[in-house]
Tab-separated table of C-alpha atoms in Angstrom:
chain	number	residue	atom	x	y	z
A	20	MET	CA	0.035	-0.081	0.059
A	21	GLY	CA	1.274	3.742	-0.963
A	22	VAL	CA	1.851	6.047	1.619
A	23	LEU	CA	0.662	9.709	-0.379
A	24	MET	CA	3.742	12.239	0.958
A	25	VAL	CA	2.548	16.593	1.145
A	26	SER	CA	4.733	18.427	1.632
A	27	LEU	CA	4.172	20.949	4.450
A	28	THR	CA	6.353	23.437	3.629
A	29	ASN	CA	4.618	25.859	1.205
A	30	TYR	CA	1.185	25.528	3.233
A	31	PRO	CA	-1.100	27.417	3.309
A	32	PRO	CA	-0.787	28.121	-0.825
A	33	GLU	CA	-0.486	31.420	-1.701
A	34	PHE	CA	-3.319	32.769	-3.876
A	35	PRO	CA	-3.434	35.875	-6.382
A	36	GLU	CA	-4.383	38.789	-5.185
A	37	LEU	CA	-7.529	39.677	-5.755
A	38	ILE	CA	-7.912	43.086	-4.853
A	39	THR	CA	-5.618	46.138	-6.070
A	40	ASP	CA	-5.069	49.243	-5.142
A	41	GLU	CA	-6.442	50.913	-7.336
A	42	THR	CA	-10.023	48.437	-7.142
A	43	ARG	CA	-10.098	49.633	-3.195
A	44	TYR	CA	-9.923	53.719	-4.000
A	45	PHE	CA	-12.880	52.921	-7.367
A	46	MET	CA	-14.985	51.189	-4.421
A	47	LYS	CA	-14.701	53.793	-1.446
A	48	GLN	CA	-15.345	56.528	-3.434
A	49	LEU	CA	-18.601	55.203	-5.430
A	50	ILE	CA	-19.747	54.591	-1.801
A	51	LEU	CA	-19.230	57.668	-1.145
A	52	LEU	CA	-21.768	58.589	-4.494
A	53	CYS	CA	-24.186	56.260	-3.473
A	54	LEU	CA	-24.193	58.377	0.097
A	55	VAL	CA	-23.851	61.355	-1.452
A	56	ILE	CA	-26.894	61.363	-3.405
A	57	ILE	CA	-28.839	58.363	-1.430
A	58	SER	CA	-28.179	61.889	1.058
A	59	CYS	CA	-30.088	64.213	-0.934
A	60	THR	CA	-32.701	62.076	-2.856
A	61	LEU	CA	-33.550	62.213	1.531
A	62	THR	CA	-33.349	65.807	1.866
A	63	ALA	CA	-35.663	66.673	-1.639
A	64	GLN	CA	-38.876	64.224	0.182
A	65	GLU	CA	-41.135	65.757	1.465
A	66	VAL	CA	-43.024	64.703	4.304
A	67	VAL	CA	-46.460	63.878	4.178
A	68	PHE	CA	-47.690	62.898	7.398
A	69	SER	CA	-45.672	66.472	9.064
A	70	LYS	CA	-48.407	68.944	7.251
A	71	ASP	CA	-51.018	70.771	9.131
A	72	VAL	CA	-54.476	69.408	7.215
A	73	LYS	CA	-56.303	71.324	9.354
A	74	SER	CA	-57.293	74.469	7.529
A	75	ASP	CA	-58.582	71.850	4.773
A	76	THR	CA	-61.214	70.590	7.186
A	77	LEU	CA	-61.871	73.207	9.559
A	78	ARG	CA	-64.440	76.195	8.292
A	79	PRO	CA	-62.661	79.228	9.950
A	80	THR	CA	-64.537	81.070	12.827
A	81	LYS	CA	-62.603	84.490	12.823
A	82	GLY	CA	-63.443	87.171	10.615
A	83	PRO	CA	-65.719	91.392	10.617
A	84	ASN	CA	-68.971	88.430	9.996
A	85	LEU	CA	-67.540	84.820	11.441
A	86	LYS	CA	-68.671	84.014	14.859
A	87	LYS	CA	-66.157	85.784	16.530
A	88	PHE	CA	-63.741	89.819	15.798
A	89	SER	CA	-62.280	91.499	17.745
A	90	HIS	CA	-60.745	94.600	17.072
A	91	GLN	CA	-59.775	98.454	18.301
A	92	TYR	CA	-61.456	101.178	17.411
A	93	LEU	CA	-61.441	104.999	17.994
A	94	GLY	CA	-63.673	107.389	19.188
A	95	ILE	CA	-64.876	111.071	19.478
A	96	SER	CA	-68.188	113.000	20.588
A	97	PHE	CA	-69.472	116.243	21.723
A	98	PRO	CA	-71.682	117.032	25.065
A	99	THR	CA	-74.632	118.506	23.737
A	100	TYR	CA	-76.840	121.298	24.288
A	101	THR	CA	-79.857	120.205	26.035
A	102	ASN	CA	-80.684	124.085	27.067
A	103	GLU	CA	-80.069	127.204	28.299
A	104	GLU	CA	-78.431	126.610	32.655
A	105	LEU	CA	-77.524	123.430	31.587
A	106	ASN	CA	-75.817	124.436	29.373
A	107	TYR	CA	-72.964	126.339	30.401
A	108	THR	CA	-70.246	124.013	29.212
A	109	GLN	CA	-68.203	125.258	25.762
A	110	PRO	CA	-70.242	124.109	22.073
A	111	PHE	CA	-67.445	121.957	20.090
A	112	SER	CA	-64.396	122.772	22.313
A	113	SER	CA	-65.957	119.818	24.623
A	114	MET	CA	-65.032	116.463	23.762
A	115	VAL	CA	-64.750	112.772	25.077
A	116	VAL	CA	-61.993	111.126	23.068
A	117	ASP	CA	-62.198	107.027	23.351
A	118	TYR	CA	-60.068	104.531	22.522
A	119	GLY	CA	-60.695	100.618	23.329
A	120	ILE	CA	-61.009	97.648	22.373
A	121	ARG	CA	-64.544	96.038	21.171
A	122	TYR	CA	-65.364	91.922	20.528
A	123	LYS	CA	-68.843	91.520	19.096
A	124	ARG	CA	-70.538	87.157	19.009
A	125	ARG	CA	-72.094	86.914	15.856
A	126	LEU	CA	-75.243	84.436	16.850
A	127	ASN	CA	-76.634	84.087	14.043
A	128	ASN	CA	-77.255	86.177	10.354
A	129	THR	CA	-79.938	88.571	12.225
A	130	PHE	CA	-78.311	89.424	15.783
A	131	ALA	CA	-75.122	89.274	17.533
A	132	MET	CA	-73.637	90.618	21.183
A	133	GLY	CA	-70.396	91.799	22.168
A	134	MET	CA	-68.715	93.247	24.670
A	135	ASP	CA	-66.536	96.446	25.192
A	136	LEU	CA	-63.452	97.976	28.247
A	137	SER	CA	-61.486	102.133	26.384
A	138	VAL	CA	-60.346	104.772	28.109
A	139	ASN	CA	-62.075	108.417	27.990
A	140	TRP	CA	-60.010	112.107	28.142
A	141	ALA	CA	-62.974	114.204	28.512
A	142	GLY	CA	-63.115	117.413	28.927
A	143	TYR	CA	-65.316	119.785	29.228
A	144	ARG	CA	-64.587	123.192	28.721
A	145	ILE	CA	-66.511	126.185	31.208
A	146	LYS	CA	-68.226	129.675	29.374
A	147	GLN	CA	-66.211	132.698	31.041
A	148	LYS	CA	-68.841	134.871	30.946
A	149	GLU	CA	-70.848	137.314	33.775
A	150	GLY	CA	-73.734	134.994	36.441
A	151	LYS	CA	-71.350	131.846	36.061
A	152	SER	CA	-71.998	129.612	39.191
A	153	VAL	CA	-69.283	126.309	38.611
A	154	PRO	CA	-67.457	125.364	40.774
A	155	ASP	CA	-67.664	128.726	41.489
A	156	SER	CA	-67.959	133.378	39.956
A	157	ALA	CA	-64.601	133.567	39.068
A	158	ILE	CA	-64.178	134.861	36.174
A	159	ASN	CA	-60.862	132.750	33.851
A	160	LYS	CA	-59.631	133.312	30.620
A	161	LYS	CA	-60.172	129.115	30.089
A	162	GLU	CA	-61.340	126.898	33.084
A	163	LYS	CA	-62.179	123.398	31.960
A	164	PHE	CA	-63.304	120.538	33.870
A	165	GLN	CA	-60.772	117.130	33.545
A	166	VAL	CA	-62.340	113.248	33.841
A	167	ASN	CA	-61.377	110.586	32.732
A	168	SER	CA	-62.604	106.538	32.742
A	169	LEU	CA	-61.803	103.473	31.913
A	170	THR	CA	-65.073	101.902	31.108
A	171	PRO	CA	-66.585	98.858	29.805
A	172	ALA	CA	-70.030	98.353	28.715
A	173	LEU	CA	-72.174	95.242	27.004
A	174	TYR	CA	-74.284	95.529	23.377
A	175	PHE	CA	-76.988	93.983	21.321
A	176	ARG	CA	-76.299	94.360	17.607
A	177	ILE	CA	-78.902	94.107	14.629
A	178	ASN	CA	-77.069	93.112	11.694
A	179	VAL	CA	-79.397	94.808	8.274
A	180	GLY	CA	-78.527	93.935	5.109
A	181	ARG	CA	-76.652	91.089	3.669
A	182	ARG	CA	-73.324	91.082	3.913
A	183	GLY	CA	-69.728	88.625	3.045
A	184	ASN	CA	-67.450	88.713	5.311
A	185	VAL	CA	-67.610	92.443	6.087
A	186	ILE	CA	-69.418	94.052	9.257
A	187	GLY	CA	-71.865	95.630	6.960
A	188	ASN	CA	-74.400	98.389	8.212
A	189	TYR	CA	-75.450	97.490	12.357
A	190	LEU	CA	-77.876	99.402	14.934
A	191	ASP	CA	-75.907	98.959	18.520
A	192	LEU	CA	-78.388	99.428	21.078
A	193	GLY	CA	-76.204	99.072	25.071
A	194	ALA	CA	-75.519	99.954	28.284
A	195	TYR	CA	-71.825	100.736	29.811
A	196	GLY	CA	-70.670	102.241	33.491
A	197	SER	CA	-67.831	104.031	34.316
A	198	LEU	CA	-65.073	104.317	37.018
A	199	ASN	CA	-63.290	107.737	37.174
A	200	TRP	CA	-59.880	107.563	37.935
A	201	LYS	CA	-59.175	111.048	37.470
A	202	THR	CA	-61.868	114.751	38.082
A	203	ALA	CA	-59.699	117.572	38.004
A	204	HIS	CA	-60.476	121.398	37.641
A	205	LYS	CA	-58.117	122.879	35.639
A	206	THR	CA	-57.915	126.534	34.988
A	207	THR	CA	-55.421	129.319	32.821
A	208	ASN	CA	-54.596	133.112	33.672
A	209	LYS	CA	-52.528	135.695	33.069
A	210	ASN	CA	-50.475	137.662	36.300
A	211	GLU	CA	-49.269	141.130	35.972
A	212	ASN	CA	-45.665	140.024	33.980
A	213	ASP	CA	-48.036	138.607	32.003
A	214	GLU	CA	-47.113	134.554	32.346
A	215	MET	CA	-49.223	131.923	32.162
A	216	VAL	CA	-50.205	130.764	35.173
A	217	ARG	CA	-52.680	127.254	35.146
A	218	VAL	CA	-54.551	125.876	38.322
A	219	SER	CA	-54.891	122.383	38.501
A	220	THR	CA	-57.100	120.602	41.046
A	221	SER	CA	-56.923	117.154	41.621
A	222	ARG	CA	-59.495	114.104	43.197
A	223	LEU	CA	-62.034	116.511	43.574
A	224	SER	CA	-63.839	115.636	47.289
A	225	TYR	CA	-67.575	116.883	44.611
A	226	MET	CA	-67.263	114.609	41.727
A	227	GLU	CA	-68.334	111.369	41.941
A	228	ASN	CA	-66.396	108.121	40.531
A	229	TYR	CA	-68.427	106.077	38.896
A	230	SER	CA	-71.514	106.730	36.639
A	231	TYR	CA	-73.324	104.878	34.247
A	232	GLY	CA	-75.588	105.102	31.286
A	233	VAL	CA	-76.693	104.029	27.830
A	234	LEU	CA	-75.607	104.083	24.245
A	235	ALA	CA	-76.712	103.372	20.999
A	236	ARG	CA	-74.444	103.164	17.556
A	237	ILE	CA	-75.968	103.017	13.719
A	238	GLY	CA	-72.187	101.652	11.826
A	239	ILE	CA	-71.141	100.768	7.799
A	240	ASN	CA	-68.628	99.188	8.507
A	241	ARG	CA	-66.111	101.064	10.366
A	242	LEU	CA	-67.380	104.357	10.930
A	243	ALA	CA	-70.395	103.991	13.434
A	244	ILE	CA	-72.243	107.500	14.650
A	245	SER	CA	-72.797	106.747	18.281
A	246	ALA	CA	-74.584	108.390	21.291
A	247	ARG	CA	-74.272	107.748	25.125
A	248	TYR	CA	-76.433	108.661	27.358
A	249	ARG	CA	-74.606	109.080	31.195
A	250	LEU	CA	-78.187	108.189	33.343
A	251	SER	CA	-75.813	108.886	36.589
A	252	ASP	CA	-75.047	112.154	37.196
A	253	LEU	CA	-71.325	113.284	38.522
A	254	PHE	CA	-72.068	116.146	40.761
A	255	ILE	CA	-72.290	114.933	44.346
A	256	ALA	CA	-75.974	116.048	45.368
A	257	SER	CA	-75.090	118.211	48.212
A	258	SER	CA	-72.190	119.825	45.910
A	259	GLY	CA	-75.475	121.987	44.240
A	260	PHE	CA	-74.099	122.236	40.400
A	261	PRO	CA	-76.132	121.597	37.809
A	262	GLU	CA	-75.181	118.930	36.057
A	263	LEU	CA	-72.409	118.281	33.519
A	264	PRO	CA	-74.468	117.018	29.139
A	265	ARG	CA	-75.605	114.035	29.513
A	266	LEU	CA	-76.000	113.095	26.097
A	267	THR	CA	-72.507	113.202	24.053
A	268	ALA	CA	-72.708	111.854	20.308
A	269	GLY	CA	-70.003	111.754	17.714
A	270	ILE	CA	-67.933	109.067	15.273
A	271	GLU	CA	-66.533	106.214	15.839
A	272	PHE	CA	-64.051	104.656	13.525
A	273	GLY	CA	-62.580	101.270	13.330
A	274	LEU	CA	-59.023	100.221	13.374
A	275	PHE	CA	-59.414	96.342	11.022
A	276	LYS	CA	-58.585	95.451	7.373
A	277	ASN	CA	-62.410	94.279	5.652
């Protein structure tokens, strides 16, 4: 029986190198190029699930003629003539300036309701003539009462006519209450040196800290003709002063886009 003898001096056998340095370099470049292409592809893709689709499925609720709407406004009004006894203020130079925010809640196509919160600056200029008695008989170059107030109000709105998403034509009826946070009596005179002397007395003891009344507005979009009638007195009863004009009328301008 013969024996097969194998020489182990050259084990393991040597194989020729199949992957050269040039091949390794080419493969590295190919892998890098593939990674760049994949990265760019992922970056360019749109993630559909991250989109907010609420705007496509829900109807808007905020707008001039939608469920809810709020806006700022400016107003100017003037005390109106009542009678000679009460009309001791100077017309047109006496005025009330309002700045506030208004909220409206739509009930249906015809009715709405809402509330206001405004700051009011009222100046009542006093006529300087013989026989004046409010607050005294002294004749001054200029004289006025200043009443600054914070005024919340509630109103009920009746819409008139057809309209789109705009305020449209309306009639407001409501009531208000005011916190008179500043009351002052101011006079201006010249002294013997021709210098202007201004005297201001604030926190007047003969004026009320609160007042209330009713209101009405007739509006067309941004513009409205407004009126307020004060039911309460500004002067306390013990002062004996005839009341300042109760009725003021003027215009309001809504600060919003149609």
